[in-house]
Coordinates of C-alpha atoms and ligand atoms in Angstrom, one line a residue:
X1 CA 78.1 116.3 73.7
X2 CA 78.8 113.6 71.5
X3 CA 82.1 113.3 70.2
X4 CA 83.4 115.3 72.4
X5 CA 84.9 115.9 75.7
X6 CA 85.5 118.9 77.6
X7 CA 88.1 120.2 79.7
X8 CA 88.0 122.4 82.2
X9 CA 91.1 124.1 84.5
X10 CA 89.7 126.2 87.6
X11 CA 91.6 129.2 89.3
X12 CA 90.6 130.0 92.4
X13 CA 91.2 133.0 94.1
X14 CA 90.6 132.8 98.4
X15 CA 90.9 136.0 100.1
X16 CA 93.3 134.7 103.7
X17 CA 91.6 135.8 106.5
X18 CA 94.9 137.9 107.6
X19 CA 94.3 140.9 110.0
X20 CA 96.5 143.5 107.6
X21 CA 97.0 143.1 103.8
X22 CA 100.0 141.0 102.3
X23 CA 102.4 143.8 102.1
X24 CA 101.3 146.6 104.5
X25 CA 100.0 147.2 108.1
X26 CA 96.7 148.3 106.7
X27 CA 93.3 146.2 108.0
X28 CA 92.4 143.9 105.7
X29 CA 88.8 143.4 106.5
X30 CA 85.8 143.9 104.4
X31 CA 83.3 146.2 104.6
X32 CA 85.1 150.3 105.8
X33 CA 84.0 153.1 104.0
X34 CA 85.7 153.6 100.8
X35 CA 89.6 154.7 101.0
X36 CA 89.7 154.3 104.9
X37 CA 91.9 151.3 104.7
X38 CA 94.7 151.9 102.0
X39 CA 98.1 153.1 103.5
X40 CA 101.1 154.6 101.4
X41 CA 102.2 151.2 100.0
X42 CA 99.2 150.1 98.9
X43 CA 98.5 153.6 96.8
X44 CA 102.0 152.9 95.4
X45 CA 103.1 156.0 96.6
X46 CA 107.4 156.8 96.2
X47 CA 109.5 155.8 98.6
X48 CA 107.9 152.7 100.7
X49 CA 108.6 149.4 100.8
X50 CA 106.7 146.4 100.7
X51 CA 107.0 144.0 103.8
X52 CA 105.6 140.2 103.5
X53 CA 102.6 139.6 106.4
X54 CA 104.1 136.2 107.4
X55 CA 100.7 135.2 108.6
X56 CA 99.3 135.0 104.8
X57 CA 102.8 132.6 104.2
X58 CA 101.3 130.1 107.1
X59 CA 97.8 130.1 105.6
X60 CA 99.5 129.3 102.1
X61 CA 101.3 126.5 103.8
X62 CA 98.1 125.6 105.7
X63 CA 96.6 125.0 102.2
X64 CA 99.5 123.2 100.6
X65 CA 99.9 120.6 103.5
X66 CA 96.6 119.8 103.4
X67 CA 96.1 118.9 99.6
X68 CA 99.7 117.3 99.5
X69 CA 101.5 119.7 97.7
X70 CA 105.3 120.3 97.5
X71 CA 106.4 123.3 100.1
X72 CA 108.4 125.4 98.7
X73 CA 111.8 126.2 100.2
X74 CA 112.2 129.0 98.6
X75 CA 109.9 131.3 96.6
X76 CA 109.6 134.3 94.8
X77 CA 107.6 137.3 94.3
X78 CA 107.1 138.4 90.9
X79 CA 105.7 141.8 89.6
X80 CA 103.2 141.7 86.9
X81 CA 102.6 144.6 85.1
X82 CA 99.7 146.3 83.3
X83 CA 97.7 149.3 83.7
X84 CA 94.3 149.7 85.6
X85 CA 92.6 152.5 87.1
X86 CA 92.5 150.4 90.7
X87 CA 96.3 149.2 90.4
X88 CA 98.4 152.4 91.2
X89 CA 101.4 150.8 91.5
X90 CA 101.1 149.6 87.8
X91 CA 101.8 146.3 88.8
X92 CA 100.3 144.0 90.8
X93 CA 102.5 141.6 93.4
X94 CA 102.7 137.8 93.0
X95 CA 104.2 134.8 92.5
X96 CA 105.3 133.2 89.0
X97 CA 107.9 131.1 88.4
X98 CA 108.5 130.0 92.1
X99 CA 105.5 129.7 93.9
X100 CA 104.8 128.6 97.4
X101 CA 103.5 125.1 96.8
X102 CA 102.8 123.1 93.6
X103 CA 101.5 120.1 93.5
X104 CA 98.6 118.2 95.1
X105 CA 95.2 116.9 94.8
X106 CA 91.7 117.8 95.8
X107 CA 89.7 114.5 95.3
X108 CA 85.8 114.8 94.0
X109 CA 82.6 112.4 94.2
X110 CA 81.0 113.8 91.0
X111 CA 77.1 112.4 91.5
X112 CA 78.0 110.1 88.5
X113 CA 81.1 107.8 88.1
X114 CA 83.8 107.1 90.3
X115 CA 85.4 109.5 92.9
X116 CA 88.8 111.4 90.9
X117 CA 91.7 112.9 92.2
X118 CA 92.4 116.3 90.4
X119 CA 95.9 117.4 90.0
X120 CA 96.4 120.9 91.5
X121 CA 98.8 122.7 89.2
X122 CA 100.1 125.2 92.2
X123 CA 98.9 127.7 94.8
X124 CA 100.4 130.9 94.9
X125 CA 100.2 134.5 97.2
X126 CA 99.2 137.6 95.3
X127 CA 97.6 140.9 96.2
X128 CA 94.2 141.9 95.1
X129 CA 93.9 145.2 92.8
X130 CA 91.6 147.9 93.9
X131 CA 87.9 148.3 92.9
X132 CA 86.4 150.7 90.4
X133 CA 82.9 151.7 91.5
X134 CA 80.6 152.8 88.5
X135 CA 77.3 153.7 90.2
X136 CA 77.0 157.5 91.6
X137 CA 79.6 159.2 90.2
X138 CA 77.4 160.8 87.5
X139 CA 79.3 158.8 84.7
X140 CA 82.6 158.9 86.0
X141 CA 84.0 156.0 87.8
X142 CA 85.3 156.1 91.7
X143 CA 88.0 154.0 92.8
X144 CA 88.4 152.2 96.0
X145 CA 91.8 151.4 97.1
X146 CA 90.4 149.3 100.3
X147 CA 91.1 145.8 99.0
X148 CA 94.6 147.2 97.3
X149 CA 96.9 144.9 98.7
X150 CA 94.9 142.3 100.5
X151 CA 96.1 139.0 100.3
X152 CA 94.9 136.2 98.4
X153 CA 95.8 132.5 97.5
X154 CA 95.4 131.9 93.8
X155 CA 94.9 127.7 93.7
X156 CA 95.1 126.7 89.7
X157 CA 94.2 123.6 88.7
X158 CA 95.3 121.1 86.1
X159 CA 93.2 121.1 83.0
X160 CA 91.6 118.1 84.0
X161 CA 87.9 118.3 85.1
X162 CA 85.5 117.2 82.2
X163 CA 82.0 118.4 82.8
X164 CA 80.1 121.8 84.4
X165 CA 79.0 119.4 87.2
X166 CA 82.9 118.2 88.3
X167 CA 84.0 121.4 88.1
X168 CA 81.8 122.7 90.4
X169 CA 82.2 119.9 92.5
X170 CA 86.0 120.7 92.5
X171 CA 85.3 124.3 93.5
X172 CA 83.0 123.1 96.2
X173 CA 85.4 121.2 98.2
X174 CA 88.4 123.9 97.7
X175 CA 85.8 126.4 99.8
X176 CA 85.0 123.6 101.6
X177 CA 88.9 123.1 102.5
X178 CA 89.7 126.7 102.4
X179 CA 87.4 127.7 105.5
X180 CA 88.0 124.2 107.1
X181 CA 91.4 125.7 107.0
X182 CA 90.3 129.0 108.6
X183 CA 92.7 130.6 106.0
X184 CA 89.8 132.2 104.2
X185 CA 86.1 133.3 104.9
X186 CA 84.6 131.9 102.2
X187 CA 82.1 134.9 101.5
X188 CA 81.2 134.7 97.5
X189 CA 79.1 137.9 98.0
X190 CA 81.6 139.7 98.9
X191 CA 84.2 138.5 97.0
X192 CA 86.2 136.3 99.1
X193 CA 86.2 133.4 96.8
X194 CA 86.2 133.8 93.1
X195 CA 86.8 131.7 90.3
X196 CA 87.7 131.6 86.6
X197 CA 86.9 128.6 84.7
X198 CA 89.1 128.2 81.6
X199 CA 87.0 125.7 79.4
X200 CA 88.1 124.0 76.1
X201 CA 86.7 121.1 74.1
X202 CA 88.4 118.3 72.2
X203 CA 87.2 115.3 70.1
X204 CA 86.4 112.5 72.5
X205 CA 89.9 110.5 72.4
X206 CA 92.2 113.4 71.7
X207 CA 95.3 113.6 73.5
X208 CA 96.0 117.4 73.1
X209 CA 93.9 120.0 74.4
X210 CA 91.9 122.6 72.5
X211 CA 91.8 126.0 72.7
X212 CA 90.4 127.7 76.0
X213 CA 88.2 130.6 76.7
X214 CA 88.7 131.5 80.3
X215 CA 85.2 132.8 81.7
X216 CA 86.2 135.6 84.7
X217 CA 84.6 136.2 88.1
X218 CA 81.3 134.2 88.6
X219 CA 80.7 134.2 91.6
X220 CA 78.2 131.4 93.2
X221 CA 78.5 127.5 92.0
X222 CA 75.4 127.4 90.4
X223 CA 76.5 130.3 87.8
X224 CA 79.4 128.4 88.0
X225 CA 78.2 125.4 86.5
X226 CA 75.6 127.0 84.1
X227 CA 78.1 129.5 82.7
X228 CA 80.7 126.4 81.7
X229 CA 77.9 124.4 80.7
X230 CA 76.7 127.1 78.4
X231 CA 80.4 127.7 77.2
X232 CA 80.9 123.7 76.8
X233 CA 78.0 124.1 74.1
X234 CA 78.8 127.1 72.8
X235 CA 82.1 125.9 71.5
X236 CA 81.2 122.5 70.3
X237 CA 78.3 124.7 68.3
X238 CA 81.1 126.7 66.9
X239 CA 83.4 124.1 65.8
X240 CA 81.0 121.5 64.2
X241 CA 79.5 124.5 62.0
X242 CA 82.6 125.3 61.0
X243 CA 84.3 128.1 63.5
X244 CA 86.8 128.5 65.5
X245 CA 87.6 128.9 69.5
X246 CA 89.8 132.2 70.0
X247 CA 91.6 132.2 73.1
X248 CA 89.5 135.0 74.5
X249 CA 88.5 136.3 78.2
X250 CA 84.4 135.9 78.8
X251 CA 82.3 137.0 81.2
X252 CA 78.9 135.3 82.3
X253 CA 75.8 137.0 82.2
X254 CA 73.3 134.9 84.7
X255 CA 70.7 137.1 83.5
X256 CA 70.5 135.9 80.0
X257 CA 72.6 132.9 80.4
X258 CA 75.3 133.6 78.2
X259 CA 78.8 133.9 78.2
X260 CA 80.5 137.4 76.0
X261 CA 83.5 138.1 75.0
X262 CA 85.5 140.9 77.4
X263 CA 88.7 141.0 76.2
X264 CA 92.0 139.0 74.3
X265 CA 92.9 136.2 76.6
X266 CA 96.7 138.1 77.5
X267 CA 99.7 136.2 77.2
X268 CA 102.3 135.4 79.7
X269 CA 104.6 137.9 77.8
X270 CA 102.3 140.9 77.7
X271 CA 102.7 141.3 81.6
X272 CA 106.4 141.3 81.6
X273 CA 106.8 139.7 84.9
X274 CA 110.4 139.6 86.7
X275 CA 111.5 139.1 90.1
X276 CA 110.3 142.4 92.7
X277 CA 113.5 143.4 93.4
X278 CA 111.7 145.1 96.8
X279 CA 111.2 141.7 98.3
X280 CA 113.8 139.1 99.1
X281 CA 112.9 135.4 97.8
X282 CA 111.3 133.9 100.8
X283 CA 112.9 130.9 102.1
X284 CA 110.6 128.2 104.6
X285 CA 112.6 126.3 106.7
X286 CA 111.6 122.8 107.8
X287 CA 110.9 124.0 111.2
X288 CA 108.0 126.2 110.3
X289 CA 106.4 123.4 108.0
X290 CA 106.6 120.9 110.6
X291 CA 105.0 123.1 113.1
X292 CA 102.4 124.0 110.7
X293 CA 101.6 120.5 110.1
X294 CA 101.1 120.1 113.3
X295 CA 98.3 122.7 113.6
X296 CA 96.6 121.4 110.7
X297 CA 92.8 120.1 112.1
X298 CA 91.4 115.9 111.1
X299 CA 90.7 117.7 107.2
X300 CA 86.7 117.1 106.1
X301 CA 87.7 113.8 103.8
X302 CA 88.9 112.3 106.8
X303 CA 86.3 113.0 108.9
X304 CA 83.6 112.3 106.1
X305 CA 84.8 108.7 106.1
X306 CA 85.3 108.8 109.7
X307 CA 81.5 109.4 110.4
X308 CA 80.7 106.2 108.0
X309 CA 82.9 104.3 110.3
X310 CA 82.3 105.5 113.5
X311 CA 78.3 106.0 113.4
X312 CA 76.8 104.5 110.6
X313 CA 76.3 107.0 108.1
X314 CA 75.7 107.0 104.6
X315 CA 78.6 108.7 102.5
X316 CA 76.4 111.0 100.7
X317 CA 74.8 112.2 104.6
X318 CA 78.3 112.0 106.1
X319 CA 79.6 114.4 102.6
X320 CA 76.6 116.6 103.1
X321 CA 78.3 117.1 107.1
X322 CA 81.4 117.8 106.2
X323 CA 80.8 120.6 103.8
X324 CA 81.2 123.2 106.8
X325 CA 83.1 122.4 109.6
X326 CA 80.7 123.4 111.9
X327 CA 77.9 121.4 110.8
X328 CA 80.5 118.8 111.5
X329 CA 81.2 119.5 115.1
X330 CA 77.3 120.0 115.7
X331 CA 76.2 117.1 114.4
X332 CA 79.3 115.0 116.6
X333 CA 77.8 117.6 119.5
X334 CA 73.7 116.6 119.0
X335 CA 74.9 112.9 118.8
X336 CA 76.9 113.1 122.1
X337 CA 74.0 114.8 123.8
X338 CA 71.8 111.8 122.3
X339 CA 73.3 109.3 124.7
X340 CA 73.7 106.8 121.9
X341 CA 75.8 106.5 119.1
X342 CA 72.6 104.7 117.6
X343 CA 70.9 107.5 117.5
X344 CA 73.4 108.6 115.1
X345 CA 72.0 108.1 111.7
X346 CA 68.9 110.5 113.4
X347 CA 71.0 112.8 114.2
X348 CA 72.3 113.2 110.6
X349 CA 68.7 113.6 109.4
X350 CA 67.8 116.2 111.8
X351 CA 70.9 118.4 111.0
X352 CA 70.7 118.1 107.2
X353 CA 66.9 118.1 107.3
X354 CA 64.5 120.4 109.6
X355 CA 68.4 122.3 110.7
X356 CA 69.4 122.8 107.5
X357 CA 65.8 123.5 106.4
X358 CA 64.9 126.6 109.5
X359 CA 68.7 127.9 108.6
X360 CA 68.0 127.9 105.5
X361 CA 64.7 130.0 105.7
X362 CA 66.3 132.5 108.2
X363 CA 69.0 133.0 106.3
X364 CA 71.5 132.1 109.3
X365 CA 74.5 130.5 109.8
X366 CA 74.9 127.3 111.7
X367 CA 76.7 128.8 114.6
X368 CA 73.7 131.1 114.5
X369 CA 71.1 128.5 114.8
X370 CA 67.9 128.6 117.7
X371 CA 68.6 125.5 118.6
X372 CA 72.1 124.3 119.9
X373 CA 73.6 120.8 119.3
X374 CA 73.2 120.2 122.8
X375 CA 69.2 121.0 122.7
X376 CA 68.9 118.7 119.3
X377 CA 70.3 116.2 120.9
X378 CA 68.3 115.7 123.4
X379 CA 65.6 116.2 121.1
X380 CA 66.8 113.3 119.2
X381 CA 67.1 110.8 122.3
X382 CA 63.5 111.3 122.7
X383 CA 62.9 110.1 119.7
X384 CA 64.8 107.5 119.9
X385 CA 63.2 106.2 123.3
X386 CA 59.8 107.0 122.3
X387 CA 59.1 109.5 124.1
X388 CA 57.8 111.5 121.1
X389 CA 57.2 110.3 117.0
X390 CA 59.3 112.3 114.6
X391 CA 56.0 114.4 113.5
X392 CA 55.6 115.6 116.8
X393 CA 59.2 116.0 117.2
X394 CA 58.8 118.5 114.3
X395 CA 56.1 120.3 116.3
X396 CA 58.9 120.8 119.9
X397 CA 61.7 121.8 117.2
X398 CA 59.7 124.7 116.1
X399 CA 59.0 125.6 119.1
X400 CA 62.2 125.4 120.3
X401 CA 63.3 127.3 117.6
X402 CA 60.9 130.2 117.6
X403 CA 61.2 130.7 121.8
X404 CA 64.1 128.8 122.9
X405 CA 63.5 125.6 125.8
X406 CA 64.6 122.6 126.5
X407 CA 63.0 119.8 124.6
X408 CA 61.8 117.8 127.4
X409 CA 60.3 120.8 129.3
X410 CA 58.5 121.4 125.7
X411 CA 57.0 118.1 125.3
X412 CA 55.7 118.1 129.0
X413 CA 54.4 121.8 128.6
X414 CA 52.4 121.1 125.7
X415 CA 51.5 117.3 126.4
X416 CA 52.8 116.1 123.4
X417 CA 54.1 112.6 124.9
X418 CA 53.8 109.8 122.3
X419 CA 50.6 107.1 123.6
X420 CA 52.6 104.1 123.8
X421 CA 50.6 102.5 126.1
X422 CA 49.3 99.0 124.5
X423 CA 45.9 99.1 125.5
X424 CA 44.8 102.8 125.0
X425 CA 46.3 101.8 121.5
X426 CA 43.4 99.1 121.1
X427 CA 40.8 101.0 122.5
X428 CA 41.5 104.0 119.9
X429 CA 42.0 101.0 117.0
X430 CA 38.6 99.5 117.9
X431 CA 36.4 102.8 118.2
X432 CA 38.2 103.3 114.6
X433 CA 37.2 99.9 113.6
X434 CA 33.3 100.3 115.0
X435 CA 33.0 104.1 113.2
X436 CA 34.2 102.9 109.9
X437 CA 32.7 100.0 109.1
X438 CA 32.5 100.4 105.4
X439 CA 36.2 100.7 105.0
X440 CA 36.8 97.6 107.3
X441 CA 34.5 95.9 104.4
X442 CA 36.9 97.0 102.0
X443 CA 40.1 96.3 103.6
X444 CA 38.7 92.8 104.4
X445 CA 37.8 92.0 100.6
X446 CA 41.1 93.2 99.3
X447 CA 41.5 96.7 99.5
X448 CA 44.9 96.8 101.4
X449 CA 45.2 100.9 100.8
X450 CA 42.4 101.2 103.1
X451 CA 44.6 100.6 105.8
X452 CA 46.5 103.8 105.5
X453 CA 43.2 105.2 106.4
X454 CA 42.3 103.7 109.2
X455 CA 45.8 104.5 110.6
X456 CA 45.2 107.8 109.7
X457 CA 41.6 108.0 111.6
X458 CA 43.7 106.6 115.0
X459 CA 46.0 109.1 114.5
X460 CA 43.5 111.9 114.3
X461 CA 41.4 110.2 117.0
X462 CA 45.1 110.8 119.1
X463 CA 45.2 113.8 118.8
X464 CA 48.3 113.2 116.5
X465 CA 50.1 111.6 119.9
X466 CA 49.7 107.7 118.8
X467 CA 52.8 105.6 118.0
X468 CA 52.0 105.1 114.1
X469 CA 54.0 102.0 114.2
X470 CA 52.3 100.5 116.9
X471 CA 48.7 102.1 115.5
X472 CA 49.4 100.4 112.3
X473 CA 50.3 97.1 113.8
X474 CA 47.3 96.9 116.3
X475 CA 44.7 97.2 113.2
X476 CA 46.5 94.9 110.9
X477 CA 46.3 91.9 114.3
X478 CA 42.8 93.1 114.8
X479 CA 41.7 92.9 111.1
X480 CA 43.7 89.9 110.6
X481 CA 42.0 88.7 113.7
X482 CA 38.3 89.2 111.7
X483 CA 39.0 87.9 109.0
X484 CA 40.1 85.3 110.1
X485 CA 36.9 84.8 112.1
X486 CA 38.3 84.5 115.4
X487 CA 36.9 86.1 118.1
X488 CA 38.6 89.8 119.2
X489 CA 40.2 89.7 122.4
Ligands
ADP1 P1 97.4 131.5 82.4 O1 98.9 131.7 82.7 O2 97.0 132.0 81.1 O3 96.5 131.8 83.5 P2 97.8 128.7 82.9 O4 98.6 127.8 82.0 O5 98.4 129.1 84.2 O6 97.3 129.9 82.1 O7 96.5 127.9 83.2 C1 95.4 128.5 83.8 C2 94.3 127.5 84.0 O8 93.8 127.2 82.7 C3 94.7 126.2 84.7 O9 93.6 125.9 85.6 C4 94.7 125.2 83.5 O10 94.4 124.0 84.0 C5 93.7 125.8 82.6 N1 93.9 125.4 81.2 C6 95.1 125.6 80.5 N2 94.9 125.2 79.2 C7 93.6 124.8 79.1 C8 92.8 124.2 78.1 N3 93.3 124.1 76.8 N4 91.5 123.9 78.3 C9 91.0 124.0 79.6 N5 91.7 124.5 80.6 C10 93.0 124.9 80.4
MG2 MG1 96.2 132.5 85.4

């Protein structure tokens, strides 16, 4: 990249999780059979009118409060027109020169280099277009009108992120936010959460920005970040052999990791957007703000640092928490059901370790998991007591997992109590000692690796139920204790 430095502007579109669609009484929810869910406004038929769903204006507010972006008292909805197969109306709805909020910031902790602020340019309420569905239509096209009309929050940012890896960041904590929120489900697969990165380069320095190619649609962060990081390349290619960026609309293929030109990048102009003179501007009072703002939950920064302060944790644990909202409240669940707020910093390896791990594998989400917060919990205190060592903790966590059962119940059904017990420790560290004289050569002329073996021997001779600290301790007194010459107690 030398030389240069690119710049990248994200916007991204969240589908509110509103029970009808922005302008109709139809169900917005995802999923009917095709063209059960579109009413006569949302085919554009003559003669309705449009009527604002005042639920999608609160979840716009939702959003604006909690970035700290200007409310706006009054905005406007603008009709923008063009012609697609899934747009019957010919134009779609949504907001242009007045939009609901502008302003605000969405702060990131890019891996590298200090946290940034990035500047949100404005969120806005649109409605989504149709869908044109090109398999099984023997070379025709269907349409699907269900998603005419459902709502959605277009968040823009300023041109202002500088590397694939921010800007995916960035769009990681707006989805974050955005189902913190409960405005919006979050659901990539499916289309609730889409994002087009509009990427430029400039020589490192410059104070004016180069010319953007905006790549459409991708829909998961890792394509995400490949599909700028291939564009970031692309261009810089392009320019230092002599070419030129055209402002262009690209799409991403994952499949051969490229990005290739759709269409013209459309200006402003060519949509001819005005005022929809079916909907009155839309003025928010004070009132409903304020009572918005009072709804508004502690938001994940907040409760990110919150968790450093409060138990311990390290930032990058405590970020890894807050990502979903429920792995929050889970993990603040497990530790109360720990006993001790010292058992925190277990707690937060458990639920972004095996948790994570056996959701991950099963394909679940957290409120879905085989073991509650309550059950980890308790889990966890018997670690931290002694009852069990983390290994065999694994061992009651899968079972737990695969049959349900309480932890304790667990560990007295199967026997798996941790030996503690000082001198059944020595007796095991002594029959080691006798069986494996050699090694005890070893370790006594030098060969300090040779201990990991012997600790390894007691722990088989356990039955995998010793303490390995106190295993390990016990043959480094006793060895110490020969070499020393003095006689074994
Ligand atoms: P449009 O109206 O064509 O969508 P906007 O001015 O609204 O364009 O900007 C859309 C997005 O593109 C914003 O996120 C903005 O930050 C980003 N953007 C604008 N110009 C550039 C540029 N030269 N390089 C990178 N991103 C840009
Ligand atoms: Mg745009």
């Amino acid at each position: 990249m030398n030389g240069w430095q690119p710049v990248i502007g994200l916007e991204v579109h969240a589908r509110l999780l509103t029970r009808s669609k922005l302008f109709s009484g139809a169900p917005a929810s995802y999923g009917a059979p095709p063209n059960t869910q579109a009413c006569a406004v949302d085919l554009g038929l003559p003669g309705v009118l449009p009527v604002l769903n005042r639920e999608a204006v609160r979840m716009a507010v939702r959003f604006g409060l909690a970035v700290g972006a200007r409310i706006a008292p009054r905005c406007v909805f603008a009709r923008k027109n063009y012609f697609y197969p899934d747009l019957p109306k010919g134009y779609q709805i949504s907001q242009y020169e007045d939009p609901i909020t502008a302003g605000g910031t969405i702060a990131i902790e890019p891996a590298a280099g200090p946290p940034r602020e990035i500047g949100l340019v404005r969120a806005h309420l649109e409605e989504d277009a149709g869908r044109s569905v090109h398999e099984g239509f023997g070379g025709l096209s269907g349409i699907d009108l269900n998603r005419a009309g459902t709502p959605l929050l277009e968040i823009v940012t300023e041109p202002a992120l500088h590397g694939a890896a921010e800007a995916a960041a960035c769009m990681r904590k707006i989805h974050t936010l955005v189902r913190w929120l409960g405005i919006c489900d979050g659901n990539m697969q499916e289309g609730s959460f889409r994002c087009d990165a509009n990427v430029s380069v400039r020589p490192a320095g410059s104070g004016t920005l180069g010319t953007r190619a905006e790549i459409k649609n991708v829909n998961s962060f890792r394509f995400v970040e490949r599909a700028i990081a291939y564009e970031i390349e692309r261009q810089i290619d392009l320019i230092e052999s002599g070419g030129e960026v055209v402002q262009e609309t690209r799409l991403y293929d994952p499949d051969h990791h490229e990005t290739r030109p759709m269409r013209d990048k459309e200006e402003a102009d060519d949509y001819r957007y005005f005022p929809d003179p079916d909907l009155l501007p839309v003025t928010i009072d004070e009132a409903f703000v304020a009572g918005v703002r009072e709804s508004l939950p502690e938001l994940p920064d907040a409760r990110r640092d919150r968790l450093v302060r409060e138990y311990g944790l390290e930032a990058a644990e405590a970020a890894r928490i807050v990502s979903y909202r429920e792995a929050a409240d889970y993990f603040e669940a497990a530790v109360g059901a720990a006993g001790s707020p010292d058992a925190a910093r277990l707690a937060a390896n458990w639920v972004n370790g095996e948790l994570a791990g056996a959701l991950n594998r099963d394909g679940l989400r957290i409120d879905e998991a085989r073991v509650d917060a309550g059950q980890l919990g308790r889990l966890v205190r018997r670690i931290a007591d002694g009852t069990v060592s983390g290994r065999m903790a694994k061992t009651v966590f899968d079972a737990m997992w695969a049959s349900g059962g309480e932890p304790d119940a667990i560990i007295e059904a199967r026997g798996l109590r941790q030996v503690t017990d000082a001198g059944e420790i020595e007796r095991l560290v002594d029959a080691v000692l006798e069986a494996h004289p050699a090694q005890v050569e070893q370790y006594l002329g030098g060969a300090g690796k040779v201990l990991g073996f012997l600790v390894g021997q007691v722990m088989k001779r356990s039955g995998g139920k010793a303490d390995p600290r106190q295993a390990n301790q016990t043959l480094r007194d006793r060895l110490a204790a020969r070499r020393d010459g003095s006689p074994e107690g």
